[in-house]
Amino acid sequence: MSSKRAIGIACVGLVLDRTLKYLAQTTPEYTEGVFTANHALGFKLHVNTVFAWSLPISNTVALWFALAVMAGLVIVLFKKRAHPEWTGLWLVLAGAISNIADRVLYGGVIDYIVIPFSGVVNVADLLIIVGVGLLVFPRKAYAH
């Protein structure tokens, strides 16, 4: 994938996440939650003031950790930005930017996608998960 396409996908993901976070915060119905008929999936505002997977790490420590990771990603991306295998890094960076903005603005990450028996996540979290997956399992590994 070209760098421009990877950056474009990351930017679309970032804008989608910020838009859904805005809707979750400003739409009264989402305080109670909106769910599918069988409660398989839902949309509900949740402010996560702890770290990923609800690890008991303070917002301040999580913020500094995320900023350090983001700084490292920016350095790598600007040195290797034309490299197509760095798509995963762009996705991780987009997700990190959105979640860091939440920690700074709201004191926690705004989550809104309810996954039964799992928890509440957001598009930024999904960007990070997919990005890490692309880094761990690069496309070349599947080429014949």
PDB file of N, CA and C in Angstrom, residues 55-103:
ATOM      1  N   LEU A  55      -6.418  -1.603  33.078  1.00  0.00           N
ATOM      2  CA  LEU A  55      -5.282  -1.766  33.988  1.00  0.00           C
ATOM      3  C   LEU A  55      -5.259  -0.570  34.937  1.00  0.00           C
ATOM      4  N   PRO A  56      -4.998  -0.783  36.208  1.00  0.00           N
ATOM      5  CA  PRO A  56      -5.042   0.304  37.190  1.00  0.00           C
ATOM      6  C   PRO A  56      -3.811   1.216  37.121  1.00  0.00           C
ATOM      7  N   ILE A  57      -3.677   1.896  36.008  1.00  0.00           N
ATOM      8  CA  ILE A  57      -2.574   2.841  35.812  1.00  0.00           C
ATOM      9  C   ILE A  57      -3.204   4.226  35.713  1.00  0.00           C
ATOM     10  N   SER A  58      -2.656   5.185  36.410  1.00  0.00           N
ATOM     11  CA  SER A  58      -3.258   6.518  36.449  1.00  0.00           C
ATOM     12  C   SER A  58      -3.267   7.174  35.070  1.00  0.00           C
ATOM     13  N   ASN A  59      -4.166   8.136  34.925  1.00  0.00           N
ATOM     14  CA  ASN A  59      -4.279   8.880  33.677  1.00  0.00           C
ATOM     15  C   ASN A  59      -2.969   9.584  33.341  1.00  0.00           C
ATOM     16  N   THR A  60      -2.286  10.125  34.333  1.00  0.00           N
ATOM     17  CA  THR A  60      -1.024  10.831  34.101  1.00  0.00           C
ATOM     18  C   THR A  60       0.041   9.894  33.554  1.00  0.00           C
ATOM     19  N   VAL A  61       0.193   8.727  34.159  1.00  0.00           N
ATOM     20  CA  VAL A  61       1.179   7.747  33.684  1.00  0.00           C
ATOM     21  C   VAL A  61       0.802   7.272  32.282  1.00  0.00           C
ATOM     22  N   ALA A  62      -0.483   7.003  32.061  1.00  0.00           N
ATOM     23  CA  ALA A  62      -0.942   6.560  30.740  1.00  0.00           C
ATOM     24  C   ALA A  62      -0.670   7.626  29.691  1.00  0.00           C
ATOM     25  N   LEU A  63      -0.897   8.876  30.041  1.00  0.00           N
ATOM     26  CA  LEU A  63      -0.659   9.975  29.107  1.00  0.00           C
ATOM     27  C   LEU A  63       0.814  10.076  28.743  1.00  0.00           C
ATOM     28  N   TRP A  64       1.706  10.028  29.718  1.00  0.00           N
ATOM     29  CA  TRP A  64       3.142  10.109  29.439  1.00  0.00           C
ATOM     30  C   TRP A  64       3.621   8.910  28.627  1.00  0.00           C
ATOM     31  N   PHE A  65       3.106   7.731  28.935  1.00  0.00           N
ATOM     32  CA  PHE A  65       3.459   6.535  28.171  1.00  0.00           C
ATOM     33  C   PHE A  65       3.010   6.690  26.715  1.00  0.00           C
ATOM     34  N   ALA A  66       1.764   7.118  26.521  1.00  0.00           N
ATOM     35  CA  ALA A  66       1.233   7.285  25.169  1.00  0.00           C
ATOM     36  C   ALA A  66       2.000   8.352  24.395  1.00  0.00           C
ATOM     37  N   LEU A  67       2.367   9.439  25.059  1.00  0.00           N
ATOM     38  CA  LEU A  67       3.150  10.481  24.390  1.00  0.00           C
ATOM     39  C   LEU A  67       4.525   9.969  23.970  1.00  0.00           C
ATOM     40  N   ALA A  68       5.151   9.162  24.801  1.00  0.00           N
ATOM     41  CA  ALA A  68       6.457   8.590  24.453  1.00  0.00           C
ATOM     42  C   ALA A  68       6.336   7.654  23.252  1.00  0.00           C
ATOM     43  N   VAL A  69       5.313   6.813  23.256  1.00  0.00           N
ATOM     44  CA  VAL A  69       5.094   5.904  22.121  1.00  0.00           C
ATOM     45  C   VAL A  69       4.814   6.712  20.860  1.00  0.00           C
ATOM     46  N   MET A  70       3.975   7.723  20.971  1.00  0.00           N
ATOM     47  CA  MET A  70       3.643   8.539  19.811  1.00  0.00           C
ATOM     48  C   MET A  70       4.873   9.265  19.268  1.00  0.00           C
ATOM     49  N   ALA A  71       5.711   9.783  20.134  1.00  0.00           N
ATOM     50  CA  ALA A  71       6.937  10.448  19.683  1.00  0.00           C
ATOM     51  C   ALA A  71       7.828   9.470  18.924  1.00  0.00           C
ATOM     52  N   GLY A  72       7.953   8.259  19.435  1.00  0.00           N
ATOM     53  CA  GLY A  72       8.735   7.238  18.737  1.00  0.00           C
ATOM     54  C   GLY A  72       8.157   6.919  17.372  1.00  0.00           C
ATOM     55  N   LEU A  73       6.842   6.808  17.284  1.00  0.00           N
ATOM     56  CA  LEU A  73       6.190   6.528  16.001  1.00  0.00           C
ATOM     57  C   LEU A  73       6.423   7.650  15.004  1.00  0.00           C
ATOM     58  N   VAL A  74       6.310   8.881  15.461  1.00  0.00           N
ATOM     59  CA  VAL A  74       6.528  10.026  14.573  1.00  0.00           C
ATOM     60  C   VAL A  74       7.948  10.011  14.024  1.00  0.00           C
ATOM     61  N   ILE A  75       8.919   9.738  14.874  1.00  0.00           N
ATOM     62  CA  ILE A  75      10.315   9.685  14.427  1.00  0.00           C
ATOM     63  C   ILE A  75      10.493   8.604  13.372  1.00  0.00           C
ATOM     64  N   VAL A  76       9.977   7.413  13.633  1.00  0.00           N
ATOM     65  CA  VAL A  76      10.106   6.309  12.668  1.00  0.00           C
ATOM     66  C   VAL A  76       9.388   6.646  11.370  1.00  0.00           C
ATOM     67  N   LEU A  77       8.182   7.174  11.452  1.00  0.00           N
ATOM     68  CA  LEU A  77       7.399   7.458  10.252  1.00  0.00           C
ATOM     69  C   LEU A  77       8.047   8.512   9.372  1.00  0.00           C
ATOM     70  N   PHE A  78       8.628   9.529   9.958  1.00  0.00           N
ATOM     71  CA  PHE A  78       9.234  10.560   9.135  1.00  0.00           C
ATOM     72  C   PHE A  78      10.570  10.132   8.548  1.00  0.00           C
ATOM     73  N   LYS A  79      11.195   9.144   9.148  1.00  0.00           N
ATOM     74  CA  LYS A  79      12.422   8.601   8.567  1.00  0.00           C
ATOM     75  C   LYS A  79      12.116   7.583   7.478  1.00  0.00           C
ATOM     76  N   LYS A  80      10.991   6.875   7.606  1.00  0.00           N
ATOM     77  CA  LYS A  80      10.669   5.770   6.699  1.00  0.00           C
ATOM     78  C   LYS A  80       9.313   5.958   6.028  1.00  0.00           C
ATOM     79  N   ARG A  81       8.841   7.170   5.847  1.00  0.00           N
ATOM     80  CA  ARG A  81       7.458   7.387   5.437  1.00  0.00           C
ATOM     81  C   ARG A  81       7.082   6.792   4.086  1.00  0.00           C
ATOM     82  N   ALA A  82       8.027   6.550   3.202  1.00  0.00           N
ATOM     83  CA  ALA A  82       7.693   6.002   1.891  1.00  0.00           C
ATOM     84  C   ALA A  82       7.631   4.478   1.908  1.00  0.00           C
ATOM     85  N   HIS A  83       7.903   3.871   3.022  1.00  0.00           N
ATOM     86  CA  HIS A  83       7.954   2.415   3.128  1.00  0.00           C
ATOM     87  C   HIS A  83       6.533   1.868   3.296  1.00  0.00           C
ATOM     88  N   PRO A  84       6.040   1.045   2.353  1.00  0.00           N
ATOM     89  CA  PRO A  84       4.646   0.596   2.415  1.00  0.00           C
ATOM     90  C   PRO A  84       4.311  -0.264   3.625  1.00  0.00           C
ATOM     91  N   GLU A  85       5.285  -0.928   4.214  1.00  0.00           N
ATOM     92  CA  GLU A  85       4.998  -1.774   5.373  1.00  0.00           C
ATOM     93  C   GLU A  85       4.698  -0.970   6.641  1.00  0.00           C
ATOM     94  N   TRP A  86       4.834   0.330   6.594  1.00  0.00           N
ATOM     95  CA  TRP A  86       4.596   1.142   7.783  1.00  0.00           C
ATOM     96  C   TRP A  86       3.134   1.565   7.928  1.00  0.00           C
ATOM     97  N   THR A  87       2.241   0.981   7.140  1.00  0.00           N
ATOM     98  CA  THR A  87       0.811   1.284   7.263  1.00  0.00           C
ATOM     99  C   THR A  87       0.341   1.098   8.705  1.00  0.00           C
ATOM    100  N   GLY A  88       0.786   0.022   9.322  1.00  0.00           N
ATOM    101  CA  GLY A  88       0.402  -0.245  10.705  1.00  0.00           C
ATOM    102  C   GLY A  88       0.800   0.878  11.644  1.00  0.00           C
ATOM    103  N   LEU A  89       1.974   1.461  11.413  1.00  0.00           N
ATOM    104  CA  LEU A  89       2.415   2.572  12.271  1.00  0.00           C
ATOM    105  C   LEU A  89       1.504   3.789  12.124  1.00  0.00           C
ATOM    106  N   TRP A  90       1.085   4.075  10.885  1.00  0.00           N
ATOM    107  CA  TRP A  90       0.185   5.210  10.675  1.00  0.00           C
ATOM    108  C   TRP A  90      -1.137   4.993  11.410  1.00  0.00           C
ATOM    109  N   LEU A  91      -1.645   3.756  11.382  1.00  0.00           N
ATOM    110  CA  LEU A  91      -2.899   3.459  12.080  1.00  0.00           C
ATOM    111  C   LEU A  91      -2.734   3.601  13.593  1.00  0.00           C
ATOM    112  N   VAL A  92      -1.631   3.078  14.121  1.00  0.00           N
ATOM    113  CA  VAL A  92      -1.363   3.201  15.564  1.00  0.00           C
ATOM    114  C   VAL A  92      -1.244   4.678  15.944  1.00  0.00           C
ATOM    115  N   LEU A  93      -0.550   5.455  15.126  1.00  0.00           N
ATOM    116  CA  LEU A  93      -0.379   6.879  15.412  1.00  0.00           C
ATOM    117  C   LEU A  93      -1.725   7.606  15.428  1.00  0.00           C
ATOM    118  N   ALA A  94      -2.585   7.328  14.454  1.00  0.00           N
ATOM    119  CA  ALA A  94      -3.901   7.979  14.406  1.00  0.00           C
ATOM    120  C   ALA A  94      -4.716   7.639  15.656  1.00  0.00           C
ATOM    121  N   GLY A  95      -4.721   6.359  16.034  1.00  0.00           N
ATOM    122  CA  GLY A  95      -5.449   5.959  17.238  1.00  0.00           C
ATOM    123  C   GLY A  95      -4.875   6.601  18.490  1.00  0.00           C
ATOM    124  N   ALA A  96      -3.551   6.656  18.565  1.00  0.00           N
ATOM    125  CA  ALA A  96      -2.893   7.254  19.734  1.00  0.00           C
ATOM    126  C   ALA A  96      -3.207   8.744  19.844  1.00  0.00           C
ATOM    127  N   ILE A  97      -3.189   9.442  18.723  1.00  0.00           N
ATOM    128  CA  ILE A  97      -3.486  10.882  18.740  1.00  0.00           C
ATOM    129  C   ILE A  97      -4.882  11.129  19.308  1.00  0.00           C
ATOM    130  N   SER A  98      -5.860  10.356  18.847  1.00  0.00           N
ATOM    131  CA  SER A  98      -7.230  10.563  19.310  1.00  0.00           C
ATOM    132  C   SER A  98      -7.377  10.253  20.799  1.00  0.00           C
ATOM    133  N   ASN A  99      -6.808   9.145  21.238  1.00  0.00           N
ATOM    134  CA  ASN A  99      -6.940   8.785  22.655  1.00  0.00           C
ATOM    135  C   ASN A  99      -6.147   9.724  23.561  1.00  0.00           C
ATOM    136  N   ILE A 100      -5.000  10.206  23.103  1.00  0.00           N
ATOM    137  CA  ILE A 100      -4.232  11.185  23.887  1.00  0.00           C
ATOM    138  C   ILE A 100      -5.022  12.488  24.011  1.00  0.00           C
ATOM    139  N   ALA A 101      -5.653  12.907  22.915  1.00  0.00           N
ATOM    140  CA  ALA A 101      -6.476  14.125  22.967  1.00  0.00           C
ATOM    141  C   ALA A 101      -7.566  13.981  24.028  1.00  0.00           C
ATOM    142  N   ASP A 102      -8.187  12.802  24.101  1.00  0.00           N
ATOM    143  CA  ASP A 102      -9.212  12.566  25.128  1.00  0.00           C
ATOM    144  C   ASP A 102      -8.638  12.691  26.534  1.00  0.00           C
ATOM    145  N   ARG A 103      -7.492  12.086  26.761  1.00  0.00           N
ATOM    146  CA  ARG A 103      -6.890  12.122  28.104  1.00  0.00           C
ATOM    147  C   ARG A 103      -6.580  13.560  28.517  1.00  0.00           C
TER     148      ARG A 103
END
